[in-house]
Coordinates of C-alpha atoms and ligand atoms in Angstrom, one line a residue:
M1 CA 58.6 -67.3 30.6
E2 CA 61.7 -69.2 31.7
N3 CA 62.9 -71.6 29.1
N4 CA 64.3 -75.0 29.7
P5 CA 68.1 -74.8 29.0
G6 CA 67.8 -78.1 27.1
R7 CA 65.3 -76.5 24.7
D8 CA 67.6 -73.5 24.3
L9 CA 70.3 -75.8 23.3
R10 CA 68.1 -77.4 20.8
L11 CA 67.0 -74.0 19.4
L12 CA 70.6 -73.0 18.9
L13 CA 71.3 -76.3 17.1
D14 CA 68.2 -75.6 15.0
R15 CA 69.7 -72.3 14.0
L16 CA 73.0 -73.9 13.2
Y17 CA 71.4 -76.7 11.2
P18 CA 68.1 -75.6 9.8
A19 CA 66.0 -78.0 7.8
T20 CA 66.8 -77.6 4.1
P21 CA 64.2 -77.6 1.3
N22 CA 66.8 -79.1 -1.1
T23 CA 64.9 -81.8 -3.1
D24 CA 68.1 -83.8 -3.8
F25 CA 68.4 -84.6 -0.1
F26 CA 67.3 -88.2 0.4
V27 CA 64.9 -87.3 3.3
N28 CA 63.1 -84.7 1.2
K29 CA 62.9 -87.1 -1.7
A30 CA 61.4 -89.9 0.5
D31 CA 59.0 -87.3 2.0
S32 CA 57.7 -86.5 -1.4
D33 CA 57.6 -90.1 -2.6
F34 CA 55.6 -91.2 0.4
M35 CA 53.3 -88.1 0.2
E36 CA 54.1 -86.9 3.6
D37 CA 53.7 -83.2 2.9
G38 CA 56.8 -82.3 4.8
L39 CA 56.0 -84.3 8.0
L40 CA 58.5 -87.0 7.3
A41 CA 61.3 -84.5 6.7
D42 CA 60.3 -82.6 9.8
L43 CA 60.3 -85.7 11.9
H44 CA 63.8 -86.5 10.7
H45 CA 65.0 -83.0 11.4
Q46 CA 63.5 -83.0 15.0
S47 CA 65.0 -86.4 15.6
F48 CA 68.4 -85.2 14.4
L49 CA 68.3 -82.2 16.7
N50 CA 67.3 -84.3 19.7
Y51 CA 70.2 -86.7 18.9
L52 CA 72.7 -83.8 18.9
V53 CA 71.3 -82.5 22.2
R54 CA 71.8 -86.0 23.7
R55 CA 75.2 -86.4 22.2
L56 CA 76.6 -83.1 23.4
L57 CA 75.2 -83.6 26.9
T58 CA 76.4 -87.2 27.2
V59 CA 79.9 -86.1 26.4
S60 CA 79.6 -83.2 28.8
Y61 CA 78.4 -85.5 31.6
G62 CA 81.6 -87.6 30.9
L63 CA 83.7 -84.5 31.3
L64 CA 81.8 -83.6 34.5
R65 CA 82.8 -87.0 36.0
K66 CA 86.4 -86.3 35.1
Y67 CA 86.4 -82.7 36.2
P68 CA 83.8 -82.4 39.0
I69 CA 82.9 -78.7 39.6
D70 CA 83.3 -79.0 43.4
Q71 CA 86.9 -80.1 42.9
F72 CA 88.0 -78.2 39.7
G73 CA 85.6 -75.3 39.7
E74 CA 83.1 -74.0 37.1
N75 CA 85.7 -72.3 34.9
R76 CA 87.8 -75.4 34.4
Y77 CA 84.8 -77.4 33.6
Q78 CA 83.6 -74.9 31.0
R79 CA 87.1 -74.8 29.6
E80 CA 87.0 -78.6 29.2
I81 CA 83.7 -78.4 27.3
Y82 CA 85.3 -75.7 25.1
K83 CA 88.4 -77.9 24.5
Y84 CA 86.2 -80.8 23.5
L85 CA 84.2 -78.8 21.0
K86 CA 87.4 -77.2 19.6
G87 CA 89.0 -80.6 19.2
F88 CA 86.1 -82.6 17.8
S89 CA 84.2 -80.2 15.6
R90 CA 84.9 -77.8 12.7
L91 CA 82.5 -75.2 14.2
K92 CA 83.3 -71.5 14.0
E93 CA 84.8 -70.1 17.2
K94 CA 81.7 -67.9 17.9
D95 CA 79.4 -71.0 17.6
I96 CA 81.7 -73.0 19.9
L97 CA 81.4 -70.3 22.5
R98 CA 77.6 -70.1 22.2
L99 CA 77.3 -73.9 22.4
K100 CA 79.6 -74.1 25.4
V101 CA 77.4 -71.7 27.3
K102 CA 74.2 -73.5 26.5
I103 CA 75.6 -76.9 27.3
F104 CA 76.9 -75.6 30.6
Y105 CA 73.5 -74.3 31.6
C106 CA 72.0 -77.7 30.8
I107 CA 74.4 -79.5 33.0
E108 CA 74.1 -76.9 35.8
T109 CA 70.3 -77.2 35.6
S110 CA 70.4 -81.0 35.7
Q111 CA 72.4 -80.8 39.0
S112 CA 69.6 -78.7 40.6
N113 CA 67.4 -80.3 43.2
K114 CA 64.3 -82.3 42.5
P115 CA 61.1 -80.9 43.8
T116 CA 60.9 -81.1 47.6
K117 CA 58.2 -83.0 49.3
L118 CA 56.5 -79.7 50.1
E119 CA 56.6 -78.6 46.4
T120 CA 55.3 -82.0 45.3
N121 CA 52.4 -81.8 47.7
K122 CA 51.6 -78.3 46.4
I123 CA 51.5 -79.5 42.8
K124 CA 49.5 -82.5 43.9
K125 CA 46.9 -80.3 45.6
R126 CA 46.6 -78.0 42.6
C127 CA 46.1 -81.0 40.3
E128 CA 43.7 -82.7 42.6
N129 CA 41.6 -79.6 43.2
R130 CA 41.2 -79.2 39.5
S131 CA 40.5 -83.0 39.0
Y132 CA 43.3 -83.3 36.5
F133 CA 43.9 -86.6 34.7
C134 CA 47.4 -87.7 34.0
Y135 CA 48.8 -85.2 31.5
I136 CA 50.4 -87.9 29.4
C137 CA 47.7 -90.7 29.1
G138 CA 44.6 -89.0 30.5
Q139 CA 43.9 -91.7 33.0
E140 CA 42.5 -90.9 36.5
M141 CA 45.3 -90.6 39.0
D142 CA 45.4 -91.9 42.5
Y143 CA 45.8 -88.8 44.7
S144 CA 45.6 -90.7 48.0
G145 CA 49.4 -90.4 48.6
G146 CA 50.5 -94.0 47.8
S147 CA 53.5 -94.4 45.6
V148 CA 53.2 -98.1 44.5
E149 CA 50.1 -98.0 42.4
S150 CA 50.6 -97.7 38.7
N151 CA 48.4 -94.7 38.6
A152 CA 49.7 -93.0 41.7
F153 CA 50.2 -89.2 41.3
S154 CA 53.8 -88.2 40.5
V155 CA 55.5 -85.0 39.4
D156 CA 57.1 -85.4 36.0
H157 CA 59.8 -83.1 34.4
I158 CA 58.1 -82.4 31.1
W159 CA 61.5 -81.6 29.5
P160 CA 63.7 -84.3 31.2
R161 CA 65.9 -82.9 34.0
H162 CA 68.8 -85.0 32.8
L163 CA 68.7 -83.2 29.4
G164 CA 68.5 -79.6 30.8
G165 CA 64.9 -79.5 32.1
L166 CA 64.1 -77.0 34.9
S167 CA 62.9 -78.0 38.3
S168 CA 60.2 -75.4 38.4
N169 CA 56.5 -75.1 37.8
V170 CA 56.9 -74.3 34.1
N171 CA 58.4 -77.8 33.6
F172 CA 56.3 -79.8 36.1
G173 CA 53.4 -82.0 34.9
G174 CA 51.2 -84.3 37.0
A175 CA 51.5 -87.8 35.7
C176 CA 50.7 -91.3 36.8
R177 CA 53.6 -93.2 38.0
D178 CA 53.8 -95.7 35.2
C179 CA 53.7 -92.9 32.6
N180 CA 56.4 -91.0 34.3
N181 CA 58.8 -93.9 35.1
K182 CA 58.1 -96.7 32.7
I183 CA 56.9 -95.1 29.6
K184 CA 58.2 -91.5 29.2
E185 CA 61.4 -92.2 31.0
D186 CA 63.8 -89.4 29.8
Y187 CA 62.6 -89.1 26.3
I188 CA 62.3 -85.5 25.1
D189 CA 59.4 -86.1 22.7
F190 CA 58.1 -88.1 19.8
A191 CA 61.1 -87.5 17.7
D192 CA 63.4 -89.0 20.2
F193 CA 63.7 -92.6 19.2
H194 CA 62.8 -95.3 16.8
Y195 CA 59.2 -94.4 16.0
E196 CA 57.7 -97.8 15.1
H197 CA 59.4 -99.4 18.1
I198 CA 58.0 -96.9 20.5
A199 CA 54.7 -96.8 18.9
F200 CA 54.0 -100.5 18.9
S201 CA 56.1 -101.7 21.8
K202 CA 56.4 -105.5 21.8
T203 CA 52.7 -105.9 21.5
P204 CA 51.5 -107.7 18.4
Y205 CA 49.2 -105.4 16.3
D206 CA 46.1 -107.6 17.0
F207 CA 46.2 -106.6 20.6
L208 CA 46.6 -103.0 19.9
A209 CA 43.0 -102.2 20.8
E210 CA 43.1 -103.9 24.2
D211 CA 46.6 -103.3 25.5
R212 CA 46.6 -100.1 27.5
K213 CA 50.3 -99.8 27.9
S214 CA 50.8 -100.0 24.2
R215 CA 48.1 -97.4 23.6
I216 CA 49.7 -95.1 26.1
E217 CA 53.1 -95.4 24.4
I218 CA 51.5 -94.6 21.2
A219 CA 49.7 -91.7 22.7
I220 CA 52.9 -90.3 24.1
F221 CA 55.1 -90.7 21.2
S222 CA 52.8 -90.4 18.4
K223 CA 52.9 -86.6 18.6
T224 CA 53.8 -85.6 22.1
E225 CA 51.3 -82.8 22.4
F226 CA 49.4 -85.1 24.8
C227 CA 46.1 -83.9 23.3
C228 CA 43.4 -85.0 20.9
S229 CA 44.5 -84.3 17.4
I230 CA 41.0 -83.1 16.4
C231 CA 39.7 -80.9 19.3
M232 CA 43.3 -80.2 20.6
K233 CA 42.0 -80.6 24.2
P234 CA 44.8 -81.8 26.5
A235 CA 44.7 -85.3 28.1
Y236 CA 44.8 -83.8 31.7
I237 CA 41.4 -82.1 31.0
I238 CA 39.7 -84.4 28.5
G239 CA 40.8 -87.8 29.9
E240 CA 42.1 -90.9 28.2
L241 CA 43.6 -90.7 24.8
F242 CA 43.1 -93.4 22.1
I243 CA 45.0 -94.1 19.0
G244 CA 43.5 -94.3 15.6
K245 CA 44.6 -94.1 12.1
K246 CA 44.7 -90.7 10.4
E247 CA 44.1 -92.2 7.0
P248 CA 41.8 -95.2 7.4
N249 CA 43.0 -97.1 4.4
D250 CA 46.7 -96.7 5.1
G251 CA 48.4 -99.2 7.5
W252 CA 49.3 -99.1 11.2
H253 CA 52.6 -97.3 10.9
Y254 CA 53.9 -94.5 13.0
Q255 CA 53.2 -91.6 10.7
N256 CA 49.6 -92.8 10.3
L257 CA 48.7 -92.8 14.0
M258 CA 47.1 -90.0 15.8
P259 CA 45.9 -89.6 19.4
Y260 CA 42.1 -88.9 19.8
C261 CA 39.9 -88.2 22.7
K262 CA 36.9 -90.5 23.4
S263 CA 34.5 -88.5 21.3
H264 CA 36.8 -88.1 18.3
K265 CA 38.1 -91.6 18.3
P266 CA 37.6 -93.0 14.7
K267 CA 35.4 -96.1 14.4
E268 CA 37.4 -99.2 13.7
Ligands
ZN301 ZN1 49.4 -91.7 32.7
ZN302 ZN1 38.8 -84.6 20.7

C-alpha cells in the first residue's frame, strides 16, 4: 500500500533517532518514577519525531517560497534543501541525501491537488451507503450536501496534506466539518502538541462530562486511533466516543484518559 511521504520521513527520522532504553535519560527516569511502563517515554519520542518532521518541512516550505519550482526547477530546489541540511546539521552525507529525498517527496505531495468535487462525492456516497459516522468523533454526519452545519460531511486528509499526506483513498477519511477544520486541523496525531492543553481545551474540568467539543478533542488526541480502547472498534462504525479514566483513582491528566465506546464507557 502506498505510504504517506510524511510518514516515510518520520520513519527515517525514527531510524536515525531511535528511542533509547538508557535509564540515565531524564525521560526514562520520569517514566519509571511515574509508573508509566514505557508509555511516557514513547509519547516523548513520538512527539519529538513529529516535531522534527514539522521543523524540516517548515524550513523546506520557506525554501520553496524562495526558489519556486516553476521558476527554478526541481533540481535547484532539491539542491537548496541539500545545502540547508549540509549547513545546519552534522548529519552524515548519506543521511543528508536520504532526508533530502524524503523531504522533497513531502513537499511535492503537498502541492498535489485536493480531491475534486467528483472524488469527494464518490467518497461521500461510499460513507453514506455504509452509514459511517465521523471517523474522528463518531457522531452522525449530515450527508445532505450542506457545508455550513457543524456535522456536515467532509473529506479529511488523515495524515495532513501540508505535512506530506497523500491526496488518495488511502489517506481520506469521512469526518464532520468541525472535527476536520476546528479540531484536528493539521495535527498529525496525539503526540503532536501539548497534551494537557489539547486534552482539556479551555473547558474547566467540571464541564468535562457535558462539553462535547472538549470530549471530542480528548477523543482525538488522547490516543488518535479513533477507536474504543477496550473493544478497539473504530468510531466510524461504533459511533460516539467518550472519554474516561484508565485508572479510576488517578486524576484527570492526559496519560490517564482513554476513549471508550458507549458500552465500554466507565461509570463515573
Ligand atoms: Zn466528528
Ligand atoms: Zn468498546
